[in-house]
């Protein structure tokens, strides 16, 4: 903004200092008008204190800190579930290898964004738009004079992280509608939450429109089957991503997956009951596994043997189901544990998304198999959530 800076997402714990230094190097004497958190995920909302201290030492006004009002509830939830978050992030990004620490010292916003809010930054007018998508506390930014938008994680060059199996509700439909609002502004520059910028009206249009339609297709098809009384199991077997959109290079399932998005749409509109009556009040996994294995000559050994055969045919869903049943029959059987670990490690090698690879590797590790030769996503841990 010429005479003032607006800092959007000061950073994660492991890169906020570097980002601060880069900004200071490039704009040593320009005061900070404000800081925006595009949402409260840990790769976006740390480092604000540096700017506040820098302003103080230079005698500038302290920067305003803008965030969605629900970020406050998020930070409180993170406090309450810090240990849980350590565990699930260890699974998600490190295949269960060592449980890290979950930082809890947050800088709270000075300004809550509850409806589109215009602020001036030097010579520029900037509009902050609160929305829901990956999170319920998202803000995207429009800078009309530059024909630019900053999407936060509403665009990140992959299948939207609208399904994440281990985390709170995400909002596929609202996500799509926020992208359509951005598209309608006809921006020519898109600055995403992760990855390189997109420049050019046509390219920006394609990124926003295609991602929005990809999500709306999943939501529309899921809801229409819910309205016909379909179970989650039936919906998962029928609803697939739009084939043409699924070919876009920025809609590949490398982080999250469409199957998980469908589950989250079901959860948002339908709750946790999946429509299978036995699952309303199911037997414990181990009671069921023992009952079933008693019917099978060879019992748990037969189950794990068949699981290995199925894995060699790349029938991973069935293979893992049988391996889990064998394990539930006898959790201390070293042979079963080893085979189960090998199956999950192999399955992880055949998966595309951070979410699946991480969870499957973590089971391999629990079974005593070291999946460290497998792809993991440690490098994403502080850059994604
Ligand atoms: Zn992020």
mmCIF file of C-alpha atoms and ligand atoms in Angstrom:
data_model
loop_
_atom_site.group_PDB
_atom_site.id
_atom_site.type_symbol
_atom_site.label_atom_id
_atom_site.label_comp_id
_atom_site.label_asym_id
_atom_site.label_seq_id
_atom_site.Cartn_x
_atom_site.Cartn_y
_atom_site.Cartn_z
ATOM 1 C CA UNK A 1 0.000 0.000 0.000
ATOM 2 C CA UNK A 2 2.883 2.423 -0.633
ATOM 3 C CA UNK A 3 3.202 4.040 2.768
ATOM 4 C CA UNK A 4 1.906 1.151 4.879
ATOM 5 C CA UNK A 5 2.213 -2.647 4.950
ATOM 6 C CA UNK A 6 -0.491 -5.228 5.550
ATOM 7 C CA UNK A 7 0.989 -8.565 6.601
ATOM 8 C CA UNK A 8 -1.149 -11.536 5.587
ATOM 9 C CA UNK A 9 -0.428 -14.696 7.591
ATOM 10 C CA UNK A 10 2.853 -13.925 9.374
ATOM 11 C CA UNK A 11 3.705 -17.616 9.434
ATOM 12 C CA UNK A 12 4.193 -20.918 11.177
ATOM 13 C CA UNK A 13 6.455 -21.446 14.168
ATOM 14 C CA UNK A 14 9.290 -22.616 11.934
ATOM 15 C CA UNK A 15 9.184 -19.882 9.296
ATOM 16 C CA UNK A 16 7.758 -16.733 10.885
ATOM 17 C CA UNK A 17 11.210 -15.369 11.751
ATOM 18 C CA UNK A 18 12.436 -15.882 8.188
ATOM 19 C CA UNK A 19 9.323 -14.207 6.787
ATOM 20 C CA UNK A 20 9.699 -11.287 9.179
ATOM 21 C CA UNK A 21 13.329 -10.799 8.144
ATOM 22 C CA UNK A 22 12.433 -10.919 4.461
ATOM 23 C CA UNK A 23 9.772 -8.260 4.953
ATOM 24 C CA UNK A 24 12.100 -6.087 7.021
ATOM 25 C CA UNK A 25 14.815 -6.386 4.398
ATOM 26 C CA UNK A 26 12.539 -5.352 1.575
ATOM 27 C CA UNK A 27 10.565 -2.645 3.387
ATOM 28 C CA UNK A 28 12.800 -1.482 6.265
ATOM 29 C CA UNK A 29 11.024 1.778 7.009
ATOM 30 C CA UNK A 30 7.392 1.172 6.141
ATOM 31 C CA UNK A 31 5.096 0.897 9.147
ATOM 32 C CA UNK A 32 2.689 -1.999 9.608
ATOM 33 C CA UNK A 33 -0.945 -1.061 9.123
ATOM 34 C CA UNK A 34 -2.094 -4.451 10.260
ATOM 35 C CA UNK A 35 -1.829 -8.221 10.281
ATOM 36 C CA UNK A 36 -4.478 -10.570 8.900
ATOM 37 C CA UNK A 37 -4.823 -14.209 9.892
ATOM 38 C CA UNK A 38 -6.610 -15.904 6.984
ATOM 39 C CA UNK A 39 -7.572 -18.622 9.490
ATOM 40 C CA UNK A 40 -6.343 -20.111 12.738
ATOM 41 C CA UNK A 41 -4.369 -23.108 11.483
ATOM 42 C CA UNK A 42 -0.909 -23.356 12.937
ATOM 43 C CA UNK A 43 0.899 -22.728 9.683
ATOM 44 C CA UNK A 44 -0.662 -19.243 9.432
ATOM 45 C CA UNK A 45 -1.113 -17.516 12.751
ATOM 46 C CA UNK A 46 2.253 -17.243 14.467
ATOM 47 C CA UNK A 47 4.783 -14.417 14.413
ATOM 48 C CA UNK A 48 2.553 -11.375 14.951
ATOM 49 C CA UNK A 49 4.446 -10.439 18.112
ATOM 50 C CA UNK A 50 7.557 -9.600 16.071
ATOM 51 C CA UNK A 51 5.698 -6.923 14.156
ATOM 52 C CA UNK A 52 4.178 -5.504 17.309
ATOM 53 C CA UNK A 53 7.614 -5.253 18.922
ATOM 54 C CA UNK A 54 9.187 -3.809 15.807
ATOM 55 C CA UNK A 55 6.458 -1.139 15.681
ATOM 56 C CA UNK A 56 7.086 -0.301 19.319
ATOM 57 C CA UNK A 57 10.840 0.014 18.823
ATOM 58 C CA UNK A 58 10.343 2.308 15.816
ATOM 59 C CA UNK A 59 7.733 4.408 17.564
ATOM 60 C CA UNK A 60 5.009 3.389 15.080
ATOM 61 C CA UNK A 61 1.393 2.656 15.951
ATOM 62 C CA UNK A 62 0.904 -0.984 16.883
ATOM 63 C CA UNK A 63 -0.521 -2.929 13.934
ATOM 64 C CA UNK A 64 -4.197 -3.891 14.101
ATOM 65 C CA UNK A 65 -4.704 -7.634 14.058
ATOM 66 C CA UNK A 66 -7.645 -8.797 11.960
ATOM 67 C CA UNK A 67 -9.174 -12.262 12.170
ATOM 68 C CA UNK A 68 -12.540 -13.948 11.947
ATOM 69 C CA UNK A 69 -14.236 -13.772 15.344
ATOM 70 C CA UNK A 70 -14.419 -17.586 15.492
ATOM 71 C CA UNK A 71 -10.622 -17.812 15.596
ATOM 72 C CA UNK A 72 -10.918 -17.146 19.329
ATOM 73 C CA UNK A 73 -13.010 -20.285 19.823
ATOM 74 C CA UNK A 74 -10.516 -22.225 17.704
ATOM 75 C CA UNK A 75 -7.619 -21.165 19.902
ATOM 76 C CA UNK A 76 -9.600 -22.187 22.986
ATOM 77 C CA UNK A 77 -10.394 -25.551 21.410
ATOM 78 C CA UNK A 78 -6.719 -26.074 20.576
ATOM 79 C CA UNK A 79 -5.873 -25.445 24.218
ATOM 80 C CA UNK A 80 -8.416 -28.026 25.324
ATOM 81 C CA UNK A 81 -7.256 -30.652 22.818
ATOM 82 C CA UNK A 82 -3.521 -29.941 22.627
ATOM 83 C CA UNK A 83 -2.475 -33.549 23.302
ATOM 84 C CA UNK A 84 -4.993 -34.895 20.815
ATOM 85 C CA UNK A 85 -3.669 -32.506 18.184
ATOM 86 C CA UNK A 86 -0.115 -33.639 18.866
ATOM 87 C CA UNK A 87 -1.192 -37.240 18.262
ATOM 88 C CA UNK A 88 -3.190 -36.655 15.096
ATOM 89 C CA UNK A 89 -0.589 -34.398 13.512
ATOM 90 C CA UNK A 90 2.048 -37.006 14.247
ATOM 91 C CA UNK A 91 -0.093 -39.510 12.335
ATOM 92 C CA UNK A 92 -1.006 -37.137 9.556
ATOM 93 C CA UNK A 93 2.455 -35.859 8.719
ATOM 94 C CA UNK A 94 4.948 -38.292 10.239
ATOM 95 C CA UNK A 95 3.233 -41.660 10.009
ATOM 96 C CA UNK A 96 3.104 -41.776 13.804
ATOM 97 C CA UNK A 97 6.812 -41.189 14.286
ATOM 98 C CA UNK A 98 7.339 -39.296 17.560
ATOM 99 C CA UNK A 99 4.620 -37.086 18.941
ATOM 100 C CA UNK A 100 5.600 -33.416 18.726
ATOM 101 C CA UNK A 101 4.520 -30.458 20.778
ATOM 102 C CA UNK A 102 1.539 -28.296 20.026
ATOM 103 C CA UNK A 103 2.300 -24.632 20.499
ATOM 104 C CA UNK A 104 -0.394 -22.803 22.423
ATOM 105 C CA UNK A 105 0.700 -19.176 22.823
ATOM 106 C CA UNK A 106 -1.551 -17.308 20.452
ATOM 107 C CA UNK A 107 -1.760 -13.662 19.519
ATOM 108 C CA UNK A 108 -5.439 -12.793 19.643
ATOM 109 C CA UNK A 109 -7.005 -10.442 17.109
ATOM 110 C CA UNK A 110 -7.666 -6.836 18.024
ATOM 111 C CA UNK A 111 -10.401 -6.668 15.350
ATOM 112 C CA UNK A 112 -12.989 -9.385 14.695
ATOM 113 C CA UNK A 113 -14.179 -9.647 11.112
ATOM 114 C CA UNK A 114 -17.849 -10.661 11.075
ATOM 115 C CA UNK A 115 -18.908 -9.216 7.720
ATOM 116 C CA UNK A 116 -16.977 -7.848 4.730
ATOM 117 C CA UNK A 117 -14.815 -5.058 6.114
ATOM 118 C CA UNK A 118 -12.904 -2.440 4.156
ATOM 119 C CA UNK A 119 -9.709 -1.007 5.541
ATOM 120 C CA UNK A 120 -7.226 1.374 4.017
ATOM 121 C CA UNK A 121 -3.605 0.368 3.765
ATOM 122 C CA UNK A 122 -1.556 3.349 2.604
ATOM 123 C CA UNK A 123 -3.072 4.286 -0.740
ATOM 124 C CA UNK A 124 -4.993 1.030 -1.164
ATOM 125 C CA UNK A 125 -8.472 -0.010 -0.128
ATOM 126 C CA UNK A 126 -8.519 -3.635 0.980
ATOM 127 C CA UNK A 127 -11.617 -5.709 1.756
ATOM 128 C CA UNK A 128 -11.547 -8.588 4.231
ATOM 129 C CA UNK A 129 -14.242 -11.216 3.598
ATOM 130 C CA UNK A 130 -15.150 -13.654 6.386
ATOM 131 C CA UNK A 131 -16.233 -17.070 5.097
ATOM 132 C CA UNK A 132 -16.400 -20.808 5.766
ATOM 133 C CA UNK A 133 -14.573 -23.506 3.867
ATOM 134 C CA UNK A 134 -11.579 -25.419 5.158
ATOM 135 C CA UNK A 135 -12.363 -23.774 8.479
ATOM 136 C CA UNK A 136 -15.201 -21.802 10.024
ATOM 137 C CA UNK A 137 -12.866 -18.866 10.646
ATOM 138 C CA UNK A 138 -11.636 -18.070 7.140
ATOM 139 C CA UNK A 139 -10.918 -14.639 5.711
ATOM 140 C CA UNK A 140 -10.044 -13.943 2.110
ATOM 141 C CA UNK A 141 -8.756 -10.615 0.956
ATOM 142 C CA UNK A 142 -9.654 -8.516 -2.069
ATOM 143 C CA UNK A 143 -7.462 -5.670 -3.269
ATOM 144 C CA UNK A 144 -9.485 -4.042 -6.076
ATOM 145 C CA UNK A 145 -6.791 -1.578 -7.209
ATOM 146 C CA UNK A 146 -4.440 -4.487 -7.881
ATOM 147 C CA UNK A 147 -7.238 -6.775 -9.117
ATOM 148 C CA UNK A 148 -5.833 -9.280 -6.658
ATOM 149 C CA UNK A 149 -7.209 -11.732 -4.125
ATOM 150 C CA UNK A 150 -5.454 -13.580 -1.321
ATOM 151 C CA UNK A 151 -7.359 -16.788 -0.828
ATOM 152 C CA UNK A 152 -5.709 -18.173 2.295
ATOM 153 C CA UNK A 153 -6.114 -21.960 2.179
ATOM 154 C CA UNK A 154 -9.327 -21.731 0.143
ATOM 155 C CA UNK A 155 -7.015 -22.382 -2.793
ATOM 156 C CA UNK A 156 -3.872 -24.507 -2.326
ATOM 157 C CA UNK A 157 -3.259 -26.247 -5.706
ATOM 158 C CA UNK A 158 -4.742 -29.619 -4.639
ATOM 159 C CA UNK A 159 -8.099 -31.251 -3.971
ATOM 160 C CA UNK A 160 -9.488 -28.974 -1.244
ATOM 161 C CA UNK A 161 -8.775 -30.123 2.273
ATOM 162 C CA UNK A 162 -12.497 -30.486 2.905
ATOM 163 C CA UNK A 163 -12.427 -34.070 4.070
ATOM 164 C CA UNK A 164 -9.548 -34.346 6.549
ATOM 165 C CA UNK A 165 -10.441 -37.536 8.446
ATOM 166 C CA UNK A 166 -8.962 -36.607 11.809
ATOM 167 C CA UNK A 167 -10.101 -33.045 12.185
ATOM 168 C CA UNK A 168 -13.205 -30.986 12.841
ATOM 169 C CA UNK A 169 -15.967 -30.319 10.351
ATOM 170 C CA UNK A 170 -15.098 -28.692 7.034
ATOM 171 C CA UNK A 171 -17.623 -27.005 4.726
ATOM 172 C CA UNK A 172 -17.383 -28.107 1.104
ATOM 173 C CA UNK A 173 -20.443 -26.211 -0.138
ATOM 174 C CA UNK A 174 -19.607 -22.942 1.607
ATOM 175 C CA UNK A 175 -16.062 -23.350 0.341
ATOM 176 C CA UNK A 176 -17.363 -23.518 -3.227
ATOM 177 C CA UNK A 177 -19.589 -20.498 -2.698
ATOM 178 C CA UNK A 178 -16.697 -18.445 -1.338
ATOM 179 C CA UNK A 179 -14.647 -19.310 -4.445
ATOM 180 C CA UNK A 180 -17.560 -18.207 -6.628
ATOM 181 C CA UNK A 181 -17.691 -14.870 -4.789
ATOM 182 C CA UNK A 182 -13.995 -14.431 -5.546
ATOM 183 C CA UNK A 183 -14.490 -15.416 -9.178
ATOM 184 C CA UNK A 184 -17.285 -12.883 -9.579
ATOM 185 C CA UNK A 185 -14.806 -10.125 -8.684
ATOM 186 C CA UNK A 186 -12.854 -11.100 -11.842
ATOM 187 C CA UNK A 187 -9.413 -10.887 -10.248
ATOM 188 C CA UNK A 188 -6.319 -11.208 -12.382
ATOM 189 C CA UNK A 189 -3.949 -12.178 -9.573
ATOM 190 C CA UNK A 190 -4.582 -15.024 -7.139
ATOM 191 C CA UNK A 191 -2.227 -15.320 -4.180
ATOM 192 C CA UNK A 192 -2.900 -18.719 -2.568
ATOM 193 C CA UNK A 193 -2.278 -19.904 0.995
ATOM 194 C CA UNK A 194 0.334 -22.343 -0.327
ATOM 195 C CA UNK A 195 2.140 -22.588 -3.646
ATOM 196 C CA UNK A 196 2.898 -20.063 -6.355
ATOM 197 C CA UNK A 197 0.606 -17.205 -7.410
ATOM 198 C CA UNK A 198 -1.670 -17.434 -10.432
ATOM 199 C CA UNK A 199 -1.536 -14.509 -12.836
ATOM 200 C CA UNK A 200 -3.973 -13.840 -15.670
ATOM 201 C CA UNK A 201 -7.754 -13.481 -15.601
ATOM 202 C CA UNK A 202 -8.429 -16.715 -17.485
ATOM 203 C CA UNK A 203 -6.161 -18.801 -15.308
ATOM 204 C CA UNK A 204 -7.533 -17.346 -12.098
ATOM 205 C CA UNK A 205 -11.067 -17.919 -13.372
ATOM 206 C CA UNK A 206 -10.273 -21.557 -14.140
ATOM 207 C CA UNK A 207 -8.696 -22.176 -10.731
ATOM 208 C CA UNK A 208 -11.633 -20.672 -8.831
ATOM 209 C CA UNK A 209 -14.466 -21.942 -11.023
ATOM 210 C CA UNK A 210 -13.112 -25.485 -11.423
ATOM 211 C CA UNK A 211 -12.417 -25.905 -7.716
ATOM 212 C CA UNK A 212 -15.861 -24.524 -6.842
ATOM 213 C CA UNK A 213 -17.612 -26.846 -9.314
ATOM 214 C CA UNK A 214 -15.576 -29.837 -8.114
ATOM 215 C CA UNK A 215 -16.859 -29.255 -4.573
ATOM 216 C CA UNK A 216 -20.435 -28.409 -5.594
ATOM 217 C CA UNK A 217 -20.634 -31.594 -7.665
ATOM 218 C CA UNK A 218 -19.663 -33.708 -4.635
ATOM 219 C CA UNK A 219 -22.057 -31.815 -2.379
ATOM 220 C CA UNK A 220 -24.997 -31.864 -4.806
ATOM 221 C CA UNK A 221 -24.685 -35.575 -5.571
ATOM 222 C CA UNK A 222 -24.262 -36.500 -1.914
ATOM 223 C CA UNK A 223 -27.250 -34.440 -0.773
ATOM 224 C CA UNK A 224 -29.464 -35.683 -3.567
ATOM 225 C CA UNK A 225 -28.816 -39.283 -2.494
ATOM 226 C CA UNK A 226 -29.352 -38.359 1.157
ATOM 227 C CA UNK A 227 -32.721 -36.971 0.107
ATOM 228 C CA UNK A 228 -33.564 -40.370 -1.355
ATOM 229 C CA UNK A 229 -32.711 -42.108 1.907
ATOM 230 C CA UNK A 230 -29.403 -43.644 0.798
ATOM 231 C CA UNK A 231 -26.946 -44.856 3.419
ATOM 232 C CA UNK A 232 -23.410 -43.496 3.651
ATOM 233 C CA UNK A 233 -22.107 -46.806 2.316
ATOM 234 C CA UNK A 234 -24.330 -46.516 -0.768
ATOM 235 C CA UNK A 235 -23.353 -42.896 -1.299
ATOM 236 C CA UNK A 236 -19.641 -43.684 -1.096
ATOM 237 C CA UNK A 237 -20.051 -46.342 -3.759
ATOM 238 C CA UNK A 238 -21.959 -44.028 -6.108
ATOM 239 C CA UNK A 239 -20.638 -40.463 -5.767
ATOM 240 C CA UNK A 240 -17.379 -39.787 -7.604
ATOM 241 C CA UNK A 241 -15.637 -36.544 -8.526
ATOM 242 C CA UNK A 242 -16.440 -35.003 -11.893
ATOM 243 C CA UNK A 243 -14.053 -36.766 -14.273
ATOM 244 C CA UNK A 244 -13.034 -33.717 -16.313
ATOM 245 C CA UNK A 245 -12.417 -31.549 -13.274
ATOM 246 C CA UNK A 246 -10.549 -34.402 -11.600
ATOM 247 C CA UNK A 247 -7.994 -34.211 -14.397
ATOM 248 C CA UNK A 248 -7.001 -30.632 -13.571
ATOM 249 C CA UNK A 249 -3.461 -30.482 -12.278
ATOM 250 C CA UNK A 250 -4.595 -28.348 -9.340
ATOM 251 C CA UNK A 251 -7.300 -30.857 -8.345
ATOM 252 C CA UNK A 252 -5.169 -33.921 -7.616
ATOM 253 C CA UNK A 253 -5.779 -35.905 -4.393
ATOM 254 C CA UNK A 254 -2.284 -35.458 -2.997
ATOM 255 C CA UNK A 255 -3.231 -33.967 0.360
ATOM 256 C CA UNK A 256 -6.902 -34.815 0.941
ATOM 257 C CA UNK A 257 -9.295 -37.055 -1.047
ATOM 258 C CA UNK A 258 -12.797 -36.715 -2.536
ATOM 259 C CA UNK A 259 -13.986 -39.804 -0.623
ATOM 260 C CA UNK A 260 -13.233 -38.021 2.638
ATOM 261 C CA UNK A 261 -15.008 -34.889 1.420
ATOM 262 C CA UNK A 262 -18.169 -36.951 0.819
ATOM 263 C CA UNK A 263 -17.943 -38.264 4.386
ATOM 264 C CA UNK A 264 -17.662 -34.720 5.687
ATOM 265 C CA UNK A 265 -20.673 -33.601 3.650
ATOM 266 C CA UNK A 266 -22.611 -36.509 5.157
ATOM 267 C CA UNK A 267 -21.454 -35.511 8.644
ATOM 268 C CA UNK A 268 -22.393 -31.868 8.109
ATOM 269 C CA UNK A 269 -25.917 -32.573 6.901
ATOM 270 C CA UNK A 270 -26.592 -35.941 8.474
ATOM 271 C CA UNK A 271 -24.671 -36.612 11.669
ATOM 272 C CA UNK A 272 -22.616 -39.672 12.551
ATOM 273 C CA UNK A 273 -25.132 -42.484 12.051
ATOM 274 C CA UNK A 274 -24.230 -44.068 8.708
ATOM 275 C CA UNK A 275 -27.593 -45.707 7.943
ATOM 276 C CA UNK A 276 -26.479 -49.281 8.756
ATOM 277 C CA UNK A 277 -28.726 -50.330 11.675
ATOM 278 C CA UNK A 278 -26.128 -52.630 13.239
ATOM 279 C CA UNK A 279 -23.803 -49.643 13.413
ATOM 280 C CA UNK A 280 -26.181 -47.654 15.597
ATOM 281 C CA UNK A 281 -25.137 -49.731 18.609
ATOM 282 C CA UNK A 282 -22.451 -52.042 17.264
ATOM 283 C CA UNK A 283 -20.641 -54.826 19.120
ATOM 284 C CA UNK A 284 -17.098 -53.978 20.116
ATOM 285 C CA UNK A 285 -14.604 -54.611 17.320
ATOM 286 C CA UNK A 286 -12.980 -57.439 19.257
ATOM 287 C CA UNK A 287 -16.303 -59.145 20.140
ATOM 288 C CA UNK A 288 -17.254 -59.080 16.479
ATOM 289 C CA UNK A 289 -13.852 -60.302 15.291
ATOM 290 C CA UNK A 290 -13.831 -63.216 17.747
ATOM 291 C CA UNK A 291 -17.383 -64.229 16.870
ATOM 292 C CA UNK A 292 -16.562 -64.190 13.169
ATOM 293 C CA UNK A 293 -13.240 -65.983 13.474
ATOM 294 C CA UNK A 294 -14.901 -68.764 15.510
ATOM 295 C CA UNK A 295 -16.959 -69.507 12.387
ATOM 296 C CA UNK A 296 -13.877 -69.842 10.214
ATOM 297 C CA UNK A 297 -11.684 -72.938 10.250
ATOM 298 C CA UNK A 298 -8.239 -71.593 11.060
ATOM 299 C CA UNK A 299 -9.650 -68.522 12.803
ATOM 300 C CA UNK A 300 -7.456 -65.406 12.979
ATOM 301 C CA UNK A 301 -4.577 -67.100 11.135
ATOM 302 C CA UNK A 302 -6.891 -67.788 8.208
ATOM 303 C CA UNK A 303 -8.059 -64.171 8.246
ATOM 304 C CA UNK A 304 -4.540 -62.743 8.127
ATOM 305 C CA UNK A 305 -3.492 -65.240 5.462
ATOM 306 C CA UNK A 306 -6.383 -64.146 3.261
ATOM 307 C CA UNK A 307 -5.532 -60.490 4.046
ATOM 308 C CA UNK A 308 -2.029 -61.065 2.689
ATOM 309 C CA UNK A 309 -3.413 -62.697 -0.471
ATOM 310 C CA UNK A 310 -5.756 -59.778 -1.036
ATOM 311 C CA UNK A 311 -2.945 -57.276 -0.516
ATOM 312 C CA UNK A 312 -0.897 -59.028 -3.192
ATOM 313 C CA UNK A 313 -3.844 -58.404 -5.528
ATOM 314 C CA UNK A 314 -3.946 -54.715 -4.509
ATOM 315 C CA UNK A 315 -7.375 -55.241 -2.908
ATOM 316 C CA UNK A 316 -6.434 -52.963 -0.084
ATOM 317 C CA UNK A 317 -9.852 -52.229 1.383
ATOM 318 C CA UNK A 318 -10.704 -55.889 1.919
ATOM 319 C CA UNK A 319 -7.166 -56.798 2.882
ATOM 320 C CA UNK A 320 -6.984 -54.198 5.654
ATOM 321 C CA UNK A 321 -10.457 -55.071 6.913
ATOM 322 C CA UNK A 322 -9.470 -58.732 7.348
ATOM 323 C CA UNK A 323 -6.101 -57.768 8.839
ATOM 324 C CA UNK A 324 -7.894 -55.569 11.377
ATOM 325 C CA UNK A 325 -10.268 -58.422 12.273
ATOM 326 C CA UNK A 326 -7.368 -60.827 12.757
ATOM 327 C CA UNK A 327 -5.660 -58.258 14.975
ATOM 328 C CA UNK A 328 -8.840 -57.722 17.001
ATOM 329 C CA UNK A 329 -9.025 -61.473 17.676
ATOM 330 C CA UNK A 330 -5.559 -61.544 19.194
ATOM 331 C CA UNK A 331 -3.711 -58.270 19.675
ATOM 332 C CA UNK A 332 -0.613 -59.970 21.067
ATOM 333 C CA UNK A 333 0.018 -62.361 18.207
ATOM 334 C CA UNK A 334 3.370 -61.262 16.800
ATOM 335 C CA UNK A 335 2.885 -62.989 13.452
ATOM 336 C CA UNK A 336 -0.479 -61.324 12.914
ATOM 337 C CA UNK A 337 0.873 -57.951 14.011
ATOM 338 C CA UNK A 338 3.820 -58.211 11.642
ATOM 339 C CA UNK A 339 1.656 -59.195 8.702
ATOM 340 C CA UNK A 340 -0.821 -56.430 9.485
ATOM 341 C CA UNK A 341 2.007 -53.907 9.714
ATOM 342 C CA UNK A 342 3.434 -55.051 6.390
ATOM 343 C CA UNK A 343 0.037 -54.778 4.736
ATOM 344 C CA UNK A 344 -0.476 -51.221 5.994
ATOM 345 C CA UNK A 345 3.049 -50.208 5.043
ATOM 346 C CA UNK A 346 2.512 -51.528 1.513
ATOM 347 C CA UNK A 347 -0.866 -49.874 1.336
ATOM 348 C CA UNK A 348 0.697 -46.532 2.303
ATOM 349 C CA UNK A 349 3.073 -46.881 -0.640
ATOM 350 C CA UNK A 350 0.075 -47.226 -2.927
ATOM 351 C CA UNK A 351 -1.822 -44.198 -1.641
ATOM 352 C CA UNK A 352 -1.645 -40.663 -3.022
ATOM 353 C CA UNK A 353 -2.748 -38.413 -0.176
ATOM 354 C CA UNK A 354 -0.969 -37.145 2.915
ATOM 355 C CA UNK A 355 -3.983 -38.181 4.995
ATOM 356 C CA UNK A 356 -4.019 -41.836 3.905
ATOM 357 C CA UNK A 357 -0.271 -42.333 3.783
ATOM 358 C CA UNK A 358 0.160 -40.865 7.252
ATOM 359 C CA UNK A 359 -2.572 -42.899 8.933
ATOM 360 C CA UNK A 360 -1.595 -46.187 7.266
ATOM 361 C CA UNK A 361 2.084 -45.694 8.051
ATOM 362 C CA UNK A 362 1.219 -44.984 11.669
ATOM 363 C CA UNK A 363 -0.536 -48.375 11.953
ATOM 364 C CA UNK A 364 2.480 -50.083 10.387
ATOM 365 C CA UNK A 365 4.637 -48.405 13.013
ATOM 366 C CA UNK A 366 2.280 -49.498 15.820
ATOM 367 C CA UNK A 367 2.651 -53.083 14.555
ATOM 368 C CA UNK A 368 6.436 -52.867 14.797
ATOM 369 C CA UNK A 369 7.096 -52.327 11.090
ATOM 370 C CA UNK A 370 9.336 -49.364 10.320
ATOM 371 C CA UNK A 371 7.762 -47.557 7.386
ATOM 372 C CA UNK A 372 10.522 -44.950 7.248
ATOM 373 C CA UNK A 373 11.416 -45.856 3.690
ATOM 374 C CA UNK A 374 7.884 -44.830 2.725
ATOM 375 C CA UNK A 375 6.952 -41.395 1.616
ATOM 376 C CA UNK A 376 6.047 -39.176 4.569
ATOM 377 C CA UNK A 377 5.028 -35.569 4.695
ATOM 378 C CA UNK A 378 7.142 -34.146 7.492
ATOM 379 C CA UNK A 379 7.984 -31.209 5.273
ATOM 380 C CA UNK A 380 4.305 -30.273 5.143
ATOM 381 C CA UNK A 381 3.792 -30.233 8.856
ATOM 382 C CA UNK A 382 4.506 -26.581 9.418
ATOM 383 C CA UNK A 383 3.286 -25.513 6.032
ATOM 384 C CA UNK A 384 -0.078 -27.207 5.972
ATOM 385 C CA UNK A 385 -2.927 -28.205 8.176
HETATM 386 ZN ZN1 LIG B 1 -2.207 -23.629 5.462
#
